[in-house]
Amino acid sequence: MDDLEPKIETDASRFLEQVQARTPARILTGRVGGSYTTRTWLELRADHAAARDAVRDEIDLEADLGRDFIDRWGLFEVSTLATSKDEYLLRPDLGRSLCVSARDEVAGRCPSGVDLQIVLGDGLSARAIVAQAPGLLPRLGDLATRAGWSLGRPFFVRRCRVGVLNDVGEILDPAVVVLLIGERPGLATAESLSAYLAYRPRNGHDDSRRNLISNIHARGVPRDQAARRIIHLAGRMIELATSGVSVKETWTPSLGDDSDLPRSLPETP
């Protein structure tokens, strides 16, 4: 039996490493008495600090995304009714509506009636936009173009909540709006992005009329896979002329090609 103990310990250690490698969640971290180990405790404190910073951080479009990226996409910035980060955090309702000047700017600078309108929003993690948008937006644009869709001019909404989708729909009337927005940071990552999609959103529409692809980050949903899922889901919405609870995602990973993606725009009823 003594001869088996090293092998058992090695197998258990290898199994533990494999489990921990598959998820950013803290599992089987060990303990000292009834407490965390010092290493785990310090990691928790560091990740909590990163999450708090992510909520409070502000985006500087040129400094964080780069002039080349901004010029390539014609990216511009507008704001919601929330006039400060404190007001944004205390009054979620103000983050769901564009301010008057923002509505005018969006109407004046973006084409209306396009097939796909992409919007960037800081949400509760500006860091998520900085980390994910430069890789995700070009892939979305490429896939939309290959599907033969018209693509609106993307823009960035400061102090943004998900409900801003409704204002975008009212102002521009795109077939599908995709909002790429920073998720509430957790203790696993502060760089997780969500993609909310809605078919012809309008004032009064709630979450039941929207679809979501979440956890877009390095150890979650990879950007390339997220882009394919977003375009596939947008195609389903256009085909069915609806979104939300009545639209189920049917995308499954293929062998690395895009054969499962829309190749042309379905007829809009």
CSV table of C-alpha atoms in Angstrom, one decimal:
chain,number,residue,atom,x,y,z
A,1,MET,CA,0.0,0.0,0.0
A,2,ASP,CA,2.8,2.4,0.9
A,3,ASP,CA,4.2,1.9,-2.7
A,4,LEU,CA,0.9,3.1,-4.1
A,5,GLU,CA,0.7,6.3,-2.1
A,6,PRO,CA,3.1,8.4,-4.3
A,7,LYS,CA,1.2,7.3,-7.5
A,8,ILE,CA,-2.2,8.2,-5.9
A,9,GLU,CA,-0.9,11.6,-4.8
A,10,THR,CA,0.6,12.2,-8.3
A,11,ASP,CA,-2.7,11.2,-10.0
A,12,ALA,CA,-4.7,13.4,-7.7
A,13,SER,CA,-2.4,16.3,-8.3
A,14,ARG,CA,-2.7,15.9,-12.0
A,15,PHE,CA,-6.5,15.6,-11.8
A,16,LEU,CA,-6.7,18.8,-9.8
A,17,GLU,CA,-4.5,20.7,-12.3
A,18,GLN,CA,-6.7,19.5,-15.1
A,19,VAL,CA,-9.9,20.6,-13.4
A,20,GLN,CA,-8.5,24.0,-12.4
A,21,ALA,CA,-7.3,24.5,-16.0
A,22,ARG,CA,-10.8,24.2,-17.4
A,23,THR,CA,-12.4,27.1,-15.4
A,24,PRO,CA,-11.4,30.4,-13.9
A,25,ALA,CA,-13.6,29.7,-10.9
A,26,ARG,CA,-11.8,29.1,-7.6
A,27,ILE,CA,-12.3,25.4,-6.8
A,28,LEU,CA,-10.4,23.0,-4.6
A,29,THR,CA,-8.1,25.8,-3.5
A,30,GLY,CA,-7.2,24.2,-0.2
A,31,ARG,CA,-7.5,25.7,3.3
A,32,VAL,CA,-5.7,26.4,6.5
A,33,GLY,CA,-8.0,25.4,9.3
A,34,GLY,CA,-11.3,27.0,8.5
A,35,SER,CA,-9.7,29.7,6.3
A,36,TYR,CA,-8.3,30.3,2.8
A,37,THR,CA,-4.6,29.8,2.3
A,38,THR,CA,-2.7,33.1,2.3
A,39,ARG,CA,-2.1,32.8,-1.5
A,40,THR,CA,-5.8,32.4,-2.2
A,41,TRP,CA,-6.8,35.2,0.1
A,42,LEU,CA,-4.3,37.6,-1.6
A,43,GLU,CA,-5.5,36.6,-5.0
A,44,LEU,CA,-9.1,37.3,-3.9
A,45,ARG,CA,-8.1,40.7,-2.6
A,46,ALA,CA,-6.3,41.6,-5.9
A,47,ASP,CA,-9.2,40.4,-8.1
A,48,HIS,CA,-11.7,42.3,-6.0
A,49,ALA,CA,-9.6,45.5,-6.4
A,50,ALA,CA,-9.4,44.9,-10.2
A,51,ALA,CA,-13.2,44.5,-10.3
A,52,ARG,CA,-13.8,47.8,-8.4
A,53,ASP,CA,-11.4,49.6,-10.7
A,54,ALA,CA,-13.1,48.2,-13.8
A,55,VAL,CA,-16.4,49.6,-12.6
A,56,ARG,CA,-14.9,53.1,-12.0
A,57,ASP,CA,-12.6,53.2,-15.0
A,58,GLU,CA,-13.4,55.5,-17.9
A,59,ILE,CA,-12.6,54.9,-21.6
A,60,ASP,CA,-10.4,57.3,-23.6
A,61,LEU,CA,-11.2,56.2,-27.1
A,62,GLU,CA,-8.0,57.4,-28.8
A,63,ALA,CA,-5.7,56.4,-26.0
A,64,ASP,CA,-7.3,53.0,-25.3
A,65,LEU,CA,-8.5,51.9,-28.8
A,66,GLY,CA,-6.0,53.8,-31.0
A,67,ARG,CA,-6.5,56.4,-33.7
A,68,ASP,CA,-6.2,53.8,-36.5
A,69,PHE,CA,-9.1,51.8,-35.1
A,70,ILE,CA,-11.2,54.9,-34.6
A,71,ASP,CA,-10.6,56.1,-38.2
A,72,ARG,CA,-11.1,52.7,-39.7
A,73,TRP,CA,-14.6,52.4,-38.2
A,74,GLY,CA,-15.5,56.1,-38.1
A,75,LEU,CA,-16.1,55.5,-34.4
A,76,PHE,CA,-17.5,58.4,-32.4
A,77,GLU,CA,-18.8,58.9,-28.9
A,78,VAL,CA,-22.1,59.9,-27.4
A,79,SER,CA,-23.5,59.8,-23.8
A,80,THR,CA,-26.7,58.7,-22.0
A,81,LEU,CA,-28.7,60.9,-19.6
A,82,ALA,CA,-26.3,59.9,-16.8
A,83,THR,CA,-23.9,62.9,-16.4
A,84,SER,CA,-21.4,61.2,-14.1
A,85,LYS,CA,-20.2,57.8,-13.1
A,86,ASP,CA,-21.8,58.2,-9.6
A,87,GLU,CA,-25.1,59.1,-11.2
A,88,TYR,CA,-24.8,56.2,-13.6
A,89,LEU,CA,-24.3,53.8,-10.7
A,90,LEU,CA,-27.1,55.2,-8.6
A,91,ARG,CA,-29.6,55.7,-11.4
A,92,PRO,CA,-29.6,52.8,-13.8
A,93,ASP,CA,-32.6,54.3,-15.6
A,94,LEU,CA,-30.6,57.2,-16.8
A,95,GLY,CA,-28.1,54.9,-18.5
A,96,ARG,CA,-30.9,53.4,-20.6
A,97,SER,CA,-31.6,56.5,-22.7
A,98,LEU,CA,-29.4,58.7,-24.9
A,99,CYS,CA,-29.3,62.4,-24.1
A,100,VAL,CA,-30.8,64.8,-26.5
A,101,SER,CA,-27.5,65.8,-28.2
A,102,ALA,CA,-26.6,62.1,-28.5
A,103,ARG,CA,-29.9,61.3,-30.3
A,104,ASP,CA,-29.3,64.2,-32.8
A,105,GLU,CA,-25.7,63.1,-33.4
A,106,VAL,CA,-26.6,59.4,-33.9
A,107,ALA,CA,-29.4,60.4,-36.3
A,108,GLY,CA,-27.0,62.8,-38.2
A,109,ARG,CA,-24.0,60.5,-38.5
A,110,CYS,CA,-25.3,57.0,-38.9
A,111,PRO,CA,-27.3,55.6,-41.9
A,112,SER,CA,-30.8,54.4,-41.1
A,113,GLY,CA,-32.5,51.2,-42.0
A,114,VAL,CA,-29.3,49.1,-42.2
A,115,ASP,CA,-29.3,45.3,-41.6
A,116,LEU,CA,-26.9,45.4,-38.7
A,117,GLN,CA,-26.0,48.2,-36.3
A,118,ILE,CA,-23.2,47.6,-33.8
A,119,VAL,CA,-22.9,49.8,-30.7
A,120,LEU,CA,-20.2,49.7,-28.1
A,121,GLY,CA,-21.1,50.5,-24.5
A,122,ASP,CA,-18.8,50.8,-21.4
A,123,GLY,CA,-21.4,49.3,-19.1
A,124,LEU,CA,-20.0,48.1,-15.8
A,125,SER,CA,-16.5,47.4,-17.2
A,126,ALA,CA,-14.7,49.8,-19.5
A,127,ARG,CA,-11.8,47.4,-19.4
A,128,ALA,CA,-13.9,44.8,-21.3
A,129,ILE,CA,-14.4,47.1,-24.3
A,130,VAL,CA,-10.7,47.9,-24.4
A,131,ALA,CA,-9.8,44.2,-24.2
A,132,GLN,CA,-12.4,42.7,-26.6
A,133,ALA,CA,-13.7,45.3,-29.0
A,134,PRO,CA,-10.5,45.7,-31.2
A,135,GLY,CA,-10.6,42.0,-32.0
A,136,LEU,CA,-14.3,41.4,-32.1
A,137,LEU,CA,-15.6,44.4,-34.2
A,138,PRO,CA,-13.5,43.6,-37.3
A,139,ARG,CA,-14.6,40.0,-37.3
A,140,LEU,CA,-18.2,41.0,-37.0
A,141,GLY,CA,-17.8,43.5,-39.8
A,142,ASP,CA,-16.1,40.9,-42.0
A,143,LEU,CA,-18.8,38.2,-41.4
A,144,ALA,CA,-21.7,40.7,-42.0
A,145,THR,CA,-20.1,41.8,-45.3
A,146,ARG,CA,-19.7,38.2,-46.4
A,147,ALA,CA,-23.4,37.6,-45.6
A,148,GLY,CA,-24.3,40.5,-47.9
A,149,TRP,CA,-25.6,42.7,-45.1
A,150,SER,CA,-25.5,46.5,-44.9
A,151,LEU,CA,-23.5,47.6,-41.8
A,152,GLY,CA,-24.2,50.8,-39.9
A,153,ARG,CA,-21.6,53.1,-38.5
A,154,PRO,CA,-20.6,51.9,-35.1
A,155,PHE,CA,-20.5,54.3,-32.2
A,156,PHE,CA,-19.6,54.3,-28.5
A,157,VAL,CA,-22.0,55.1,-25.7
A,158,ARG,CA,-20.6,56.4,-22.4
A,159,ARG,CA,-22.3,55.4,-19.2
A,160,CYS,CA,-24.4,52.8,-21.1
A,161,ARG,CA,-27.0,50.3,-20.0
A,162,VAL,CA,-28.6,47.6,-22.1
A,163,GLY,CA,-31.9,49.5,-22.5
A,164,VAL,CA,-30.2,52.0,-24.8
A,165,LEU,CA,-30.9,49.4,-27.5
A,166,ASN,CA,-34.4,50.8,-27.7
A,167,ASP,CA,-33.3,54.3,-28.4
A,168,VAL,CA,-31.0,53.1,-31.2
A,169,GLY,CA,-33.9,51.2,-32.7
A,170,GLU,CA,-36.2,54.2,-32.6
A,171,ILE,CA,-33.6,56.5,-34.1
A,172,LEU,CA,-32.1,54.4,-36.8
A,173,ASP,CA,-34.5,51.5,-37.4
A,174,PRO,CA,-31.9,48.8,-38.2
A,175,ALA,CA,-33.1,45.2,-38.6
A,176,VAL,CA,-30.8,44.0,-35.7
A,177,VAL,CA,-28.9,46.0,-33.1
A,178,VAL,CA,-25.9,44.4,-31.4
A,179,LEU,CA,-24.7,46.1,-28.2
A,180,LEU,CA,-21.3,45.1,-27.1
A,181,ILE,CA,-21.2,46.1,-23.4
A,182,GLY,CA,-18.9,45.5,-20.5
A,183,GLU,CA,-20.3,43.0,-18.0
A,184,ARG,CA,-20.4,43.5,-14.2
A,185,PRO,CA,-16.9,42.3,-13.2
A,186,GLY,CA,-16.5,39.3,-11.0
A,187,LEU,CA,-13.6,37.8,-9.2
A,188,ALA,CA,-12.6,35.6,-12.2
A,189,THR,CA,-12.1,38.4,-14.7
A,190,ALA,CA,-12.8,42.2,-15.2
A,191,GLU,CA,-12.6,41.9,-19.0
A,192,SER,CA,-15.8,40.0,-19.8
A,193,LEU,CA,-18.0,41.4,-22.5
A,194,SER,CA,-21.6,40.7,-23.3
A,195,ALA,CA,-23.3,41.0,-26.7
A,196,TYR,CA,-27.0,41.9,-26.5
A,197,LEU,CA,-29.0,41.5,-29.7
A,198,ALA,CA,-32.5,42.8,-30.5
A,199,TYR,CA,-34.7,42.8,-33.7
A,200,ARG,CA,-36.0,46.2,-34.4
A,201,PRO,CA,-36.0,47.3,-30.8
A,202,ARG,CA,-38.5,50.0,-29.7
A,203,ASN,CA,-39.3,52.0,-26.6
A,204,GLY,CA,-41.0,49.7,-24.1
A,205,HIS,CA,-39.2,46.5,-25.1
A,206,ASP,CA,-37.7,44.6,-22.2
A,207,ASP,CA,-35.3,41.8,-21.8
A,208,SER,CA,-37.8,39.2,-23.1
A,209,ARG,CA,-37.3,40.8,-26.5
A,210,ARG,CA,-33.5,40.5,-26.4
A,211,ASN,CA,-30.9,37.7,-26.8
A,212,LEU,CA,-27.6,37.5,-25.1
A,213,ILE,CA,-24.2,36.0,-25.7
A,214,SER,CA,-22.1,36.5,-22.5
A,215,ASN,CA,-18.7,35.8,-21.0
A,216,ILE,CA,-16.7,36.9,-24.0
A,217,HIS,CA,-13.1,36.9,-22.7
A,218,ALA,CA,-9.9,35.0,-22.9
A,219,ARG,CA,-11.0,32.1,-20.6
A,220,GLY,CA,-14.6,32.3,-21.6
A,221,VAL,CA,-16.1,32.5,-25.1
A,222,PRO,CA,-13.3,33.3,-27.6
A,223,ARG,CA,-13.8,36.4,-29.8
A,224,ASP,CA,-13.8,34.4,-33.0
A,225,GLN,CA,-16.5,32.0,-31.7
A,226,ALA,CA,-18.5,35.0,-30.3
A,227,ALA,CA,-18.5,36.8,-33.6
A,228,ARG,CA,-19.8,33.7,-35.4
A,229,ARG,CA,-22.5,33.1,-32.8
A,230,ILE,CA,-23.6,36.8,-33.0
A,231,ILE,CA,-23.9,36.8,-36.8
A,232,HIS,CA,-25.6,33.4,-36.8
A,233,LEU,CA,-28.1,34.7,-34.2
A,234,ALA,CA,-28.7,37.9,-36.1
A,235,GLY,CA,-29.5,35.9,-39.2
A,236,ARG,CA,-32.0,33.9,-37.3
A,237,MET,CA,-33.7,37.1,-36.0
A,238,ILE,CA,-33.9,38.6,-39.5
A,239,GLU,CA,-35.3,35.3,-40.9
A,240,LEU,CA,-37.9,35.1,-38.1
A,241,ALA,CA,-38.6,38.8,-37.9
A,242,THR,CA,-38.4,38.7,-34.1
A,243,SER,CA,-36.0,38.3,-31.2
A,244,GLY,CA,-36.0,37.3,-27.5
A,245,VAL,CA,-37.6,34.3,-25.9
A,246,SER,CA,-39.0,33.0,-29.2
A,247,VAL,CA,-35.6,32.8,-30.9
A,248,LYS,CA,-33.3,30.0,-29.7
A,249,GLU,CA,-29.7,29.9,-30.6
A,250,THR,CA,-29.0,26.9,-32.9
A,251,TRP,CA,-25.3,27.6,-33.7
A,252,THR,CA,-22.9,24.8,-32.9
A,253,PRO,CA,-19.1,24.8,-33.4
A,254,SER,CA,-18.1,23.5,-36.8
A,255,LEU,CA,-14.7,22.4,-38.1
A,256,GLY,CA,-13.3,25.9,-38.2
A,257,ASP,CA,-15.1,27.1,-41.3
A,258,ASP,CA,-18.1,29.4,-41.7
A,259,SER,CA,-20.4,27.0,-43.5
A,260,ASP,CA,-23.0,27.4,-40.8
A,261,LEU,CA,-23.2,31.2,-41.1
A,262,PRO,CA,-25.7,33.2,-43.3
A,263,ARG,CA,-24.6,33.6,-46.9
A,264,SER,CA,-27.3,36.1,-48.0
A,265,LEU,CA,-29.8,38.3,-46.4
A,266,PRO,CA,-33.2,36.6,-45.8
A,267,GLU,CA,-36.2,38.3,-47.1
A,268,THR,CA,-37.7,40.6,-44.5
A,269,PRO,CA,-41.4,40.0,-44.0
